[in-house]
mmCIF file with all atom_site columns, C-alpha atoms in Angstrom:
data_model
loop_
_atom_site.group_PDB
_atom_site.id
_atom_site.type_symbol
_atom_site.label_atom_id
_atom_site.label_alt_id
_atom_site.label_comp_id
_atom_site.label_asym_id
_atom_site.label_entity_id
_atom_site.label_seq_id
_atom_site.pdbx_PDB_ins_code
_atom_site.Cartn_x
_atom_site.Cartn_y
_atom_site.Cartn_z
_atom_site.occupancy
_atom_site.B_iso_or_equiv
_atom_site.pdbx_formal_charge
_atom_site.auth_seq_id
_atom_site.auth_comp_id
_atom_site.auth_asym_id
_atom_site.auth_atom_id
_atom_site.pdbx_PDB_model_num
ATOM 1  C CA . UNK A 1 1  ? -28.676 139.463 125.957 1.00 93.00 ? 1  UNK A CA 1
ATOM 2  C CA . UNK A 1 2  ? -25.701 141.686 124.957 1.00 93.00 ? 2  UNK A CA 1
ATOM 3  C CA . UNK A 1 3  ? -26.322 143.849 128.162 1.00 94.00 ? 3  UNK A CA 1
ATOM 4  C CA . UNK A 1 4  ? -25.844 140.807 129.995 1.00 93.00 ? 4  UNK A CA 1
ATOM 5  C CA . UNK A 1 5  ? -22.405 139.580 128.407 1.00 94.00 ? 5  UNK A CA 1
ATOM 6  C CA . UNK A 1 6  ? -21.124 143.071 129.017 1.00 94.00 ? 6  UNK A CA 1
ATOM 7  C CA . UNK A 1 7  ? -21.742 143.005 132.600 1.00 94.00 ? 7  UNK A CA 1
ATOM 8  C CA . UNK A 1 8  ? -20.783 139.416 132.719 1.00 93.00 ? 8  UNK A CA 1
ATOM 9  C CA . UNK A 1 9  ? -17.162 140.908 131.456 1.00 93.00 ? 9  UNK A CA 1
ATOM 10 C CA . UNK A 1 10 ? -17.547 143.291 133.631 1.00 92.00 ? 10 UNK A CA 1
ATOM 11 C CA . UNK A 1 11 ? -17.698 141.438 136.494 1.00 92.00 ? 11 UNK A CA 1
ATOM 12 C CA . UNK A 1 12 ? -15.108 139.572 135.935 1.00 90.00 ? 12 UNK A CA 1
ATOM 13 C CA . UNK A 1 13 ? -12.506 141.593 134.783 1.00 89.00 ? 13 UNK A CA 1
ATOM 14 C CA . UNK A 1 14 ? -13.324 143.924 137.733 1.00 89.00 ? 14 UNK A CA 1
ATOM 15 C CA . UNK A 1 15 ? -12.699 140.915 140.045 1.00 86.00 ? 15 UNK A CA 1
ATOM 16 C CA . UNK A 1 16 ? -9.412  139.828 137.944 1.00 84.00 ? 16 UNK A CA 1
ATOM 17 C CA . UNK A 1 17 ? -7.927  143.420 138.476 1.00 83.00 ? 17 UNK A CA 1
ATOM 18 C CA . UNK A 1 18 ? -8.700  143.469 142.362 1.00 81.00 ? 18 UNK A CA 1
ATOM 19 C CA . UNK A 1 19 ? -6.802  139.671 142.823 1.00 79.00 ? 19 UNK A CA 1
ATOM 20 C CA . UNK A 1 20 ? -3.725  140.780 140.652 1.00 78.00 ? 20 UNK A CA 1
ATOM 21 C CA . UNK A 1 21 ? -0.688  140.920 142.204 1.00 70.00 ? 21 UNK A CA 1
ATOM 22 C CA . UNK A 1 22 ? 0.232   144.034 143.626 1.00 73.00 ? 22 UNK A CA 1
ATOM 23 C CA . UNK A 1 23 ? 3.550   142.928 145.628 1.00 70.00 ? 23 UNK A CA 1
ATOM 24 C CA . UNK A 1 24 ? 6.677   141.890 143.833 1.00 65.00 ? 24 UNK A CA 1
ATOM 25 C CA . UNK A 1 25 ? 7.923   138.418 143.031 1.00 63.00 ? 25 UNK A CA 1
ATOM 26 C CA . UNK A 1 26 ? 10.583  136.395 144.856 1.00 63.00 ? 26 UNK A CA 1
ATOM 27 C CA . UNK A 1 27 ? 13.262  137.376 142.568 1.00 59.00 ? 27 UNK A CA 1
ATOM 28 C CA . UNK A 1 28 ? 14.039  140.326 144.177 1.00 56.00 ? 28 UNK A CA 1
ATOM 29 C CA . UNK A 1 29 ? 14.455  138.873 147.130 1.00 55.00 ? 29 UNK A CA 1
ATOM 30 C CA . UNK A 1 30 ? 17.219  136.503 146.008 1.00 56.00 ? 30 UNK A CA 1
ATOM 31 C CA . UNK A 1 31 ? 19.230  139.419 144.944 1.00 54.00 ? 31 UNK A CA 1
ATOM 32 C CA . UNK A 1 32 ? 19.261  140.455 148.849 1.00 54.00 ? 32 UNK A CA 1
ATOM 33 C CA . UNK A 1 33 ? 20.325  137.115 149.682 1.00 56.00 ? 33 UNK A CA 1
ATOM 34 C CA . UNK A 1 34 ? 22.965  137.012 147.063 1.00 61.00 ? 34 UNK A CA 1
ATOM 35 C CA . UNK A 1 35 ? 24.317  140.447 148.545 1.00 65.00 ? 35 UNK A CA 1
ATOM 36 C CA . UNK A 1 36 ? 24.786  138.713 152.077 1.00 69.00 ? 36 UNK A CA 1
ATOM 37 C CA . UNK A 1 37 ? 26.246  136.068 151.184 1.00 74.00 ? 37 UNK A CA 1
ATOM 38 C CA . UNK A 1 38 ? 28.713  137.903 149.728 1.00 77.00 ? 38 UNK A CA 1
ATOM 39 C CA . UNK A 1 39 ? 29.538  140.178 152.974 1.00 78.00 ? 39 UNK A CA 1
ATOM 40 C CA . UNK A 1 40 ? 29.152  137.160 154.820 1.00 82.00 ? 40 UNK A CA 1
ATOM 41 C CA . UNK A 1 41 ? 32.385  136.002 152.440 1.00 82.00 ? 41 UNK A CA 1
ATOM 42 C CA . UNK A 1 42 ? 34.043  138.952 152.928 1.00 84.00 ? 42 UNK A CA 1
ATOM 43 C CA . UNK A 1 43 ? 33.776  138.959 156.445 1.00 85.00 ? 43 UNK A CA 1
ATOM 44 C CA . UNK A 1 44 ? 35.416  135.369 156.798 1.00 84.00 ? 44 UNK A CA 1
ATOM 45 C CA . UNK A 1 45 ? 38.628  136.452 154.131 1.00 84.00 ? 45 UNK A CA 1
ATOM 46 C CA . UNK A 1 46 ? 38.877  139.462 156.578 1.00 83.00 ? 46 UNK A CA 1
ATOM 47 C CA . UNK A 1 47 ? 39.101  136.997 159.828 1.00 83.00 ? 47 UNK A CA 1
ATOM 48 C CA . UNK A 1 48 ? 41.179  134.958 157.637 1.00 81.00 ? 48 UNK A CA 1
ATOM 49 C CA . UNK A 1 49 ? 43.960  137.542 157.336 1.00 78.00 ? 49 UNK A CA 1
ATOM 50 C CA . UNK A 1 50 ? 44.033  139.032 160.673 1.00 76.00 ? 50 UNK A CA 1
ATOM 51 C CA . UNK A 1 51 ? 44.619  135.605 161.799 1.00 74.00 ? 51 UNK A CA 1
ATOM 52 C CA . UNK A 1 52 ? 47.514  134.752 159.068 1.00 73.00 ? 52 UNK A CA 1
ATOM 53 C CA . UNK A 1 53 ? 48.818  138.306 160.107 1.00 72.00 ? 53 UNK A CA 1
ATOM 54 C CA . UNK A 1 54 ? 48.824  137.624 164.433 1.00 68.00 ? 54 UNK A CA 1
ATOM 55 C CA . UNK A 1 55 ? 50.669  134.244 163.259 1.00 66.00 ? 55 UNK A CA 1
ATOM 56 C CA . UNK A 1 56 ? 54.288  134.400 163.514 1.00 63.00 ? 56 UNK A CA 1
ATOM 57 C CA . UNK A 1 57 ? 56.349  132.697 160.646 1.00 62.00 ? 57 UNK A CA 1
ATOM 58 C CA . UNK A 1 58 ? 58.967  129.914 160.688 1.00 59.00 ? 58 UNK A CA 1
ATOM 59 C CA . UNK A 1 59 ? 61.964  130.891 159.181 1.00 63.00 ? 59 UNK A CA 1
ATOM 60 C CA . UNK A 1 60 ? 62.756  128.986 156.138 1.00 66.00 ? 60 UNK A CA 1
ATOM 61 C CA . UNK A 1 61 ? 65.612  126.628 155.406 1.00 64.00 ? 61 UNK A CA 1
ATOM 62 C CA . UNK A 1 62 ? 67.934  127.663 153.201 1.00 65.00 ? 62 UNK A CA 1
ATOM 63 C CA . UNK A 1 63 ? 68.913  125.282 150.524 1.00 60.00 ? 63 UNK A CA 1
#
C-alpha cells in the first residue's frame, strides 16, 4: 500500500513539473510597451518643435 502512494506522488508530481510554466509572465511584456510609448512621445515633442521652429513669429506690440 505504501509502494503505491509513493508512485501515486510520483506520478503526479512528475506530471506537475512537465505542465509548469516555463515561459515568462505578461509583465514583462508591459515594460516593452511602456518603453514605446514613451519614444512614441518623444517622437511627437520632436515634430512638435521642428514645426514651432519652421513657424515664423508675429512681432509683438509694444505697450
Amino acid at each position: 500500500m505504501k509502494k503505491m502512494l509513493m508512485l501515486a506522488a510520483l506520478v503526479l508530481g512528475t506530471g506537475a513539473m512537465v505542465n509548469a510554466q516555463t515561459t515568462p509572465a505578461k509583465a514583462e511584456t508591459k515594460k516593452e510597451v511602456k518603453h514605446a510609448k514613451k519614444a512614441e512621445k518623444k517622437a511627437a515633442k520632436a515634430e512638435e518643435k521642428k514645426a514651432d521652429a519652421a513657424k515664423p513669429e508675429a512681432p509683438k506690440a509694444k505697450k
